[in-house]
Amino acid sequence: MKSLDIPLHVTGRSEFVDDIPVPEGLLYAAVFTSPIAHGIVKKLDVENALKSEGVVGVFTFKDIPGQNQIGGIIQDEPLLAEHHLAFIGEPAAVVVAESRIQAKTAAKKIALDVNPLPPITNPREAFAKGKLIISPRTFAIGDVSNAWKECDVVVEGRVDSGGQEHFYMETQSALVVPRENGELVIYSSTQSPTGVQRIAARVLGLPMHKIEVDVRRLGGGFGGKEDQATTWACLAALAAFKLNRPVKLVLDRRDDMKMTGKRHPYSSDFKIGLKKDGTILAYEVMFFQNSGAAADLSTAILERTLFHTTNSYFIPNVKATAACCYTNLPPFTAFRGFGGPQAMFVIESAIRKAAEELHVPACVLQEKNLLKENDTFPYGMQVENCRARQCWEEAYRQYRIDDIFKDIQTFNASHSLKKKGAALMPICFGISFTSTFLNQAAALVHVYTDGSVNVSTAAVEMGQGVNIKILRVVSRTFSIAPERVKIETTNTGRVANTSPTAASTGSDLNGKAAEIACNQILERLKKTASELITGSNPQDIEIRDEQVLLKGQQTGLAWDKLIAEAYTRRVHLSAHGFYATPAIYFDRSVERGKPFAYHVFGTAVVEVTVDCLRGTYDIDAVRVVHDGGKSIDMPVDRGQVEGGIIQGLGWMTMERLLYSEKGQLLTDNTSTYKIPDIKFTPPVLDIHFLENSDNSKAVSDSKAVGEPPFMYGIGAYFALLNAMQAFKPGKPLFFNSPMTPEKVFQYLYL
Ligand code: MTE
Ligand code: MOS
């Protein structure tokens, strides 16, 4: 069975926000934003915009009926700038006109007079000046300060990782339709329907029940629409509310790239100590997160960085400190991996440097220190069902990794201008929102009188296939044909108080909620069936392949008939299911707990060839053994692993965000910002799912798959370094991603 949306996508019939048939009287919005990264507003003059052709209204912070505040975790972000400007691209006014062009033309006529102030773009500078969102946090285990003297080798270094543009195919969009009595329906391309509902209510000064948010699907989110879809929905809602007319706001690609936040760039310092035999004894790290001009999700992302400090390794003495540093760049936000990749890049860098010092291949140190069952993470949780070594060993077997390294040596010995390199990348990723309260979901299931089924959950489909997974759970639980089941839009009126679809938990949480709802209906149906079959008990009834069985024997009673009978007997054919992940908690006062339901493991081997004349390179192969549990839908999981890998490769290699010292994004278009395409995709992309993997901690023994594979891409950086060192033996390593061809060239020749 194919992913539900694919036939619609390939025939161009799937509806995104900008495809919804326009309502009568629709107006179009355009946003006027700050042209400077830091400054004080002297005067904002909208007169010329108001007089511009087709313009119906121009709104600034003064027009906001409720609070001018969209901050989710920390309330530090105005919807529309007041007197202080904090980044280039910060919304300051919204212009509404009869056409999109008229709105954009008018927005250009707004005049802004400012007193510029010096901007900060570097997180270390922000840290030195005390510009922090929260006090730095530290996760610690063992005793690092005493452990150094036990070490035979101690190395230190610095690691920088760049940001990353989400490049969802559908840009940020919202359509807001006012209905009777001051109510609003918001169609938003958001991962967080409740987030949009809550913040729009706050901005407009309305109770949440006046606002309904509806989401059919997203043309990609990747974390970029977890918090940051809210701005555009609220701006459109403000205009629609003021004018009592429908308003649509769709960002074009360049505005989207300029105005919205991306993956956080990090700058980090590490110190790592080992025994001669390669055992890592101590690891100390300081992470400077470039958070941008508002908190957004930065504090939660920082927390996940700390949780993934040691990746897939056990280290007995760890001290990891992390700081959210305010800068004058657009607020950075969630992106697949949510701070985890940044931490993993640092520990992997530290291992490379230590390996060099010890004159051993990095994979020897990686293997030596892999997590084992019941090892303790620096946040106090013990590893259960640890599959780190199993994946590692399976990768060695499946892909003959020893041969790969030997072949590379042979190749490099006989080639002077082309060098190959390889690297292993084990991953360990915790599943659950680290804010425990978010680990809840609900589902509303209706069985109609013809036996067809309608399912609403809190999950948002963004291409990751959560809908097909939920559909399969429902069809299996009822044991009915998948064609009988339809997954509805995600709607705050049908399922309330939803957590964002994020942290890879979409199908874990919502699949379980749907299963719970189906089981409630199933219980009632069994009772009905036992009433219809004389002398039978509900516990002897089973529905299999749309037939009612009694003690395993056919009864001649079919699903449709049973439903029709149940309805006439006034049996309730709807149910609401609720699921909250059990037994997880985290105590931030001591930074200890069991925040994750389980961990996902895997090992990748990445092979590259560098053209040492030009500095260009090819990613030749990525081969993975991935611990995916029992897959609910194998093609979807495979697609998630492939997509995650390619996105991870892009982050490590070609995707370079460049800001000027004035805080201006210089790579704001496809001509300057490169994302992987089909030519970049490695010709060999082997994914082997660990056999006999189970997982009692998630629905149908499955495992979350959305984010973990992203981090396999980190291997590409080290494979490239490996090849570059073959050309320049002994030249010091550097850890500053992305490894663009320019950087490769500089390393080879400068
Ligand atoms: N896959 C596609 N095609 N599009 C997306 O936007 N988002 C990723 C991942 N895979 C994304 C995707 C991110 S950041 C997350 S957290 C998960 O999907 C969210 O969905 P899930 O919880 O259902 O896995
Ligand atoms: Mo994903 S970064 O948790 O939306």
PDB file of C-alpha atoms in Angstrom, residues 263 304 308 335-342 429 707-708 710-711:
ATOM      1  CA  ARG A 263      18.604  25.212  12.689  1.00  0.00           C
ATOM      2  CA  ARG A 304      18.083  18.027  23.847  1.00  0.00           C
ATOM      3  CA  HIS A 308      22.723  13.844  23.420  1.00  0.00           C
ATOM      4  CA  PHE A 335      14.967  21.350  12.947  1.00  0.00           C
ATOM      5  CA  ARG A 336      15.023  17.555  12.668  1.00  0.00           C
ATOM      6  CA  GLY A 337      17.133  16.310  15.569  1.00  0.00           C
ATOM      7  CA  PHE A 338      16.273  19.351  17.701  1.00  0.00           C
ATOM      8  CA  GLY A 339      19.768  20.168  19.031  1.00  0.00           C
ATOM      9  CA  GLY A 340      20.840  16.537  19.163  1.00  0.00           C
ATOM     10  CA  PRO A 341      22.898  16.644  15.947  1.00  0.00           C
ATOM     11  CA  GLN A 342      24.867  19.644  17.173  1.00  0.00           C
ATOM     12  CA  PHE A 429      18.479   9.159  19.942  1.00  0.00           C
ATOM     13  CA  GLU A 707      14.563  12.341  13.272  1.00  0.00           C
ATOM     14  CA  PRO A 708      17.195   9.733  14.235  1.00  0.00           C
ATOM     15  CA  PHE A 710      19.336  12.623  10.162  1.00  0.00           C
ATOM     16  CA  MET A 711      22.413  12.099  12.291  1.00  0.00           C
TER      17      MET A 711
END
